Short mmCIF file of C-alpha atoms in Angstrom, two decimals:
data_model
loop_
_atom_site.label_atom_id
_atom_site.label_comp_id
_atom_site.label_asym_id
_atom_site.label_seq_id
_atom_site.Cartn_x
_atom_site.Cartn_y
_atom_site.Cartn_z
CA UNK X 1 -80.25 163.89 236.18
CA UNK X 2 -79.29 166.75 238.23
CA UNK X 3 -81.79 168.21 240.67
CA UNK X 4 -82.76 171.85 240.84
CA UNK X 5 -83.88 173.82 243.69
CA UNK X 6 -86.45 176.63 243.16
CA UNK X 7 -88.35 178.92 245.77
CA UNK X 8 -91.85 177.53 246.14
CA UNK X 9 -93.65 180.80 245.35
CA UNK X 10 -92.91 184.30 244.30
CA UNK X 11 -94.91 187.47 243.68
CA UNK X 12 -94.54 190.18 241.12
CA UNK X 13 -96.38 193.42 240.25
CA UNK X 14 -97.73 193.61 236.81
CA UNK X 15 -95.29 195.64 234.60
CA UNK X 16 -92.29 194.92 236.60
CA UNK X 17 -89.62 192.39 235.95
CA UNK X 18 -89.86 188.93 237.49
CA UNK X 19 -86.56 187.32 238.33
CA UNK X 20 -86.95 183.60 239.03
CA UNK X 21 -83.94 181.92 240.59
CA UNK X 22 -82.90 178.29 240.29
CA UNK X 23 -80.07 176.46 241.84
CA UNK X 24 -78.55 173.37 240.11
CA UNK X 25 -75.12 172.95 241.86
CA UNK X 26 -74.60 169.32 240.73
CA UNK X 27 -75.22 170.10 236.83
CA UNK X 28 -72.98 168.10 234.65
CA UNK X 29 -70.92 169.68 231.61
CA UNK X 30 -73.38 168.35 228.80
CA UNK X 31 -76.58 169.12 230.76
CA UNK X 32 -78.68 172.10 229.58
CA UNK X 33 -80.78 174.26 231.67
CA UNK X 34 -84.38 174.59 230.49
CA UNK X 35 -87.29 176.70 231.77
CA UNK X 36 -90.87 175.75 231.32
CA UNK X 37 -94.11 177.07 232.62
CA UNK X 38 -97.61 175.67 233.35
CA UNK X 39 -100.53 177.94 233.38
CA UNK X 40 -103.45 176.57 235.29
CA UNK X 41 -105.18 173.51 233.46
CA UNK X 42 -102.90 173.82 230.52
CA UNK X 43 -99.84 171.80 229.37
CA UNK X 44 -96.41 172.92 229.93
CA UNK X 45 -94.97 175.49 227.72
CA UNK X 46 -91.40 175.86 226.65
CA UNK X 47 -89.82 179.24 227.50
CA UNK X 48 -86.05 179.20 226.89
CA UNK X 49 -82.98 176.89 227.35
CA UNK X 50 -79.19 177.40 227.52
CA UNK X 51 -76.00 175.66 228.22
CA UNK X 52 -73.48 178.17 229.44
CA UNK X 53 -74.22 181.58 227.67
CA UNK X 54 -76.93 183.87 228.52
CA UNK X 55 -79.91 183.60 226.17
CA UNK X 56 -82.83 185.88 225.20
CA UNK X 57 -85.89 185.41 223.19
CA UNK X 58 -89.39 186.99 222.71
CA UNK X 59 -90.56 185.58 226.00
CA UNK X 60 -87.72 185.84 228.51
CA UNK X 61 -83.95 186.00 229.29
CA UNK X 62 -81.84 183.28 230.90
CA UNK X 63 -78.93 184.31 232.85
CA UNK X 64 -76.56 181.29 233.71
CA UNK X 65 -73.75 182.09 236.13
CA UNK X 66 -70.31 181.39 235.04
CA UNK X 67 -69.79 178.27 237.21
CA UNK X 68 -73.27 177.09 235.86
CA UNK X 69 -74.43 176.22 239.39
CA UNK X 70 -77.41 178.68 239.34
CA UNK X 71 -79.52 180.54 236.82
CA UNK X 72 -82.19 183.17 236.73
CA UNK X 73 -85.21 183.50 234.50
CA UNK X 74 -86.14 186.84 233.65
CA UNK X 75 -89.59 188.05 232.42
CA UNK X 76 -88.83 191.77 231.69
CA UNK X 77 -92.39 192.96 231.85
CA UNK X 78 -94.66 190.68 233.91
CA UNK X 79 -98.46 190.47 232.97
CA UNK X 80 -101.23 188.83 234.67
CA UNK X 81 -101.10 186.04 231.92
CA UNK X 82 -97.45 185.22 233.23
CA UNK X 83 -99.20 183.81 236.40
CA UNK X 84 -98.18 180.11 236.23
CA UNK X 85 -95.79 177.60 237.77
CA UNK X 86 -92.40 177.79 236.45
CA UNK X 87 -90.03 174.89 236.09
CA UNK X 88 -86.28 174.94 236.03
CA UNK X 89 -84.97 171.84 234.56
CA UNK X 90 -81.45 170.46 233.72
CA UNK X 91 -81.33 167.81 231.17
CA UNK X 92 -78.60 166.14 229.22
CA UNK X 93 -77.97 166.70 225.48
CA UNK X 94 -79.74 164.66 223.06
CA UNK X 95 -78.47 160.88 222.89
CA UNK X 96 -78.94 157.68 224.69
CA UNK X 97 -81.94 156.79 226.96
CA UNK X 98 -81.97 160.19 228.67
CA UNK X 99 -82.91 161.92 225.37
CA UNK X 100 -85.95 164.10 225.92
CA UNK X 101 -86.40 163.00 229.51
CA UNK X 102 -87.35 166.26 231.40
CA UNK X 103 -87.50 165.48 235.05
CA UNK X 104 -89.92 168.16 236.52
CA UNK X 105 -89.80 169.32 240.05
CA UNK X 106 -92.32 171.33 242.04
CA UNK X 107 -91.50 174.45 240.40
CA UNK X 108 -92.10 178.06 241.48
CA UNK X 109 -95.58 179.40 241.56
CA UNK X 110 -95.52 182.96 240.26
CA UNK X 111 -98.41 185.32 240.93
CA UNK X 112 -98.52 188.33 239.18
CA UNK X 113 -100.70 190.92 240.72
CA UNK X 114 -102.17 194.22 239.52
CA UNK Q 1 -103.47 175.02 214.22
CA UNK Q 2 -102.84 173.01 217.39
CA UNK Q 3 -99.39 171.66 217.13
CA UNK Q 4 -99.84 168.72 219.68
CA UNK Q 5 -103.48 167.63 219.87
CA UNK Q 6 -104.95 164.78 222.17
CA UNK Q 7 -108.29 163.52 222.63
CA UNK Q 8 -110.35 163.22 224.64
CA UNK Q 9 -109.79 166.34 226.89
CA UNK Q 10 -111.85 164.55 229.67
CA UNK Q 11 -112.58 161.00 230.27
CA UNK Q 12 -114.50 159.50 233.26
CA UNK Q 13 -114.57 155.68 233.46
CA UNK Q 14 -115.11 152.75 235.74
CA UNK Q 15 -112.48 150.52 237.36
CA UNK Q 16 -111.57 147.78 235.17
CA UNK Q 17 -112.37 149.30 231.86
CA UNK Q 18 -110.02 149.62 229.04
CA UNK Q 19 -109.54 153.13 227.49
CA UNK Q 20 -107.29 154.90 224.87
CA UNK Q 21 -105.94 158.44 224.45
CA UNK Q 22 -104.83 159.60 221.08
CA UNK Q 23 -102.12 162.05 220.19
CA UNK Q 24 -101.21 163.54 217.13
CA UNK Q 25 -98.69 166.33 216.26
CA UNK Q 26 -98.44 168.36 212.96
CA UNK Q 27 -94.89 169.70 213.73
CA UNK Q 28 -92.78 167.21 211.86
CA UNK Q 29 -91.16 165.93 214.89
CA UNK Q 30 -89.42 162.54 215.05
CA UNK Q 31 -89.91 161.99 218.82
CA UNK Q 32 -93.22 161.74 220.92
CA UNK Q 33 -93.81 161.23 224.58
CA UNK Q 34 -96.42 160.59 227.09
CA UNK Q 35 -96.13 162.36 230.58
CA UNK Q 36 -98.55 161.75 233.74
CA UNK Q 37 -99.24 164.40 236.14
CA UNK Q 38 -100.62 163.16 239.28
CA UNK Q 39 -102.85 164.80 241.99
CA UNK Q 40 -99.79 166.35 243.60
CA UNK Q 41 -98.98 168.05 240.22
CA UNK Q 42 -95.79 166.18 239.74
CA UNK Q 43 -95.02 165.71 235.98
CA UNK Q 44 -93.26 162.35 235.19
CA UNK Q 45 -92.29 160.95 232.01
CA UNK Q 46 -93.71 157.63 231.08
CA UNK Q 47 -92.81 156.76 227.38
CA UNK Q 48 -90.70 158.21 224.64
CA UNK Q 49 -90.72 157.07 220.98
CA UNK Q 50 -88.32 158.21 218.33
CA UNK Q 51 -89.09 157.46 214.77
CA UNK Q 52 -91.85 155.01 216.12
CA UNK Q 53 -89.38 153.07 218.20
CA UNK Q 54 -89.65 152.85 221.86
CA UNK Q 55 -86.64 154.61 223.57
CA UNK Q 56 -87.73 155.45 227.18
CA UNK Q 57 -90.00 153.28 229.19
CA UNK Q 58 -90.15 154.59 232.81
CA UNK Q 59 -91.16 151.50 234.73
CA UNK Q 60 -94.81 151.84 233.85
CA UNK Q 61 -97.14 149.05 234.52
CA UNK Q 62 -97.61 146.87 231.38
CA UNK Q 63 -101.29 147.79 231.63
CA UNK Q 64 -100.10 150.87 229.82
CA UNK Q 65 -99.33 150.27 226.16
CA UNK Q 66 -98.32 153.00 223.83
CA UNK Q 67 -98.61 152.48 220.11
CA UNK Q 68 -97.03 154.57 217.45
CA UNK Q 69 -98.62 153.95 214.03
CA UNK Q 70 -96.49 156.77 212.42
CA UNK Q 71 -94.11 159.47 213.47
CA UNK Q 72 -97.02 161.93 213.88
CA UNK Q 73 -99.17 159.82 216.26
CA UNK Q 74 -98.66 158.20 219.60
CA UNK Q 75 -101.53 156.69 221.38
CA UNK Q 76 -101.86 155.44 224.90
CA UNK Q 77 -103.91 152.56 225.63
CA UNK Q 78 -104.69 151.64 229.28
CA UNK Q 79 -106.13 148.21 230.32
CA UNK Q 80 -107.94 147.33 233.49
CA UNK Q 81 -107.99 150.81 234.77
CA UNK Q 82 -107.39 151.38 238.42
CA UNK Q 83 -108.19 154.34 240.73
CA UNK Q 84 -104.60 155.27 241.00
CA UNK Q 85 -104.55 155.87 237.27
CA UNK Q 86 -106.60 159.06 237.63
CA UNK Q 87 -104.40 161.89 236.57
CA UNK Q 88 -103.80 164.24 233.79
CA UNK Q 89 -101.85 162.72 230.55
CA UNK Q 90 -99.70 164.98 228.54
CA UNK Q 91 -98.60 164.06 225.07
CA UNK Q 92 -95.43 165.79 223.78
CA UNK Q 93 -93.26 166.02 220.97
CA UNK Q 94 -89.67 167.17 219.92
CA UNK Q 95 -87.23 167.10 217.19
CA UNK Q 96 -83.72 165.76 217.44
CA UNK Q 97 -81.26 168.89 217.24
CA UNK Q 98 -78.15 167.32 218.40
CA UNK Q 99 -75.98 169.73 220.32
CA UNK Q 100 -78.51 172.48 220.16
CA UNK Q 101 -80.50 170.76 222.97
CA UNK Q 102 -84.14 169.48 223.01
CA UNK Q 103 -87.23 171.53 223.06
CA UNK Q 104 -90.29 169.62 223.83
CA UNK Q 105 -93.72 170.79 222.95
CA UNK Q 106 -96.73 169.64 225.13
CA UNK Q 107 -100.30 169.05 224.25
CA UNK Q 108 -103.08 170.41 226.43
CA UNK Q 109 -103.60 167.23 228.46
CA UNK Q 110 -106.35 164.56 229.00
CA UNK Q 111 -108.03 164.49 232.33
CA UNK Q 112 -108.65 160.89 233.32
CA UNK Q 113 -110.80 160.00 236.31
CA UNK Q 114 -111.44 156.53 237.21
CA UNK Q 115 -114.44 155.69 239.40
#
């Protein structure tokens, strides 16, 4: 599986956009970029994923560079409840023994402050 | 309604005991997983079952035995518990979506402490 590099921690003011970067320079052509977050004492929560196009849903936007070597997760209006560890994960498409195998790194601790 | 539920949420037990953690999903998914989060907060996959068949086994000691009676349940049985088994165990599920990627939904975790 490709590895990802994320900053250890970031701060964001409540109401502002939180932009979380991720480097995945060794990503393969069939690997998706997934973002999950884990709020303290809870299970990981799916946020968004993409292959090469930018994606948006009700939680966030995902911007993937054209060469796919990096991406940015954008929380447009961060709230205190967005304080969590954010994981950027690359994972192959379904099929074979790698199916569903998400390899979590250390993630980015995002702290949203008033 | 909880999508992926696991019980118990907290479990404290002595070394050498045998214990089970149960997991159920009501999402109609065909694949279920067990992940382990250790004291350093790393999350690692342990097992994956697709339609009740084992498809991923990440070199987990054979003291750990998953059992899937049907597609909606994946239980984890642990024999001869050791101190190092203390961790948070997360059950998860997903549905095969082919080229659309694979979204995995996690339960709230079971905190296992071996004393």
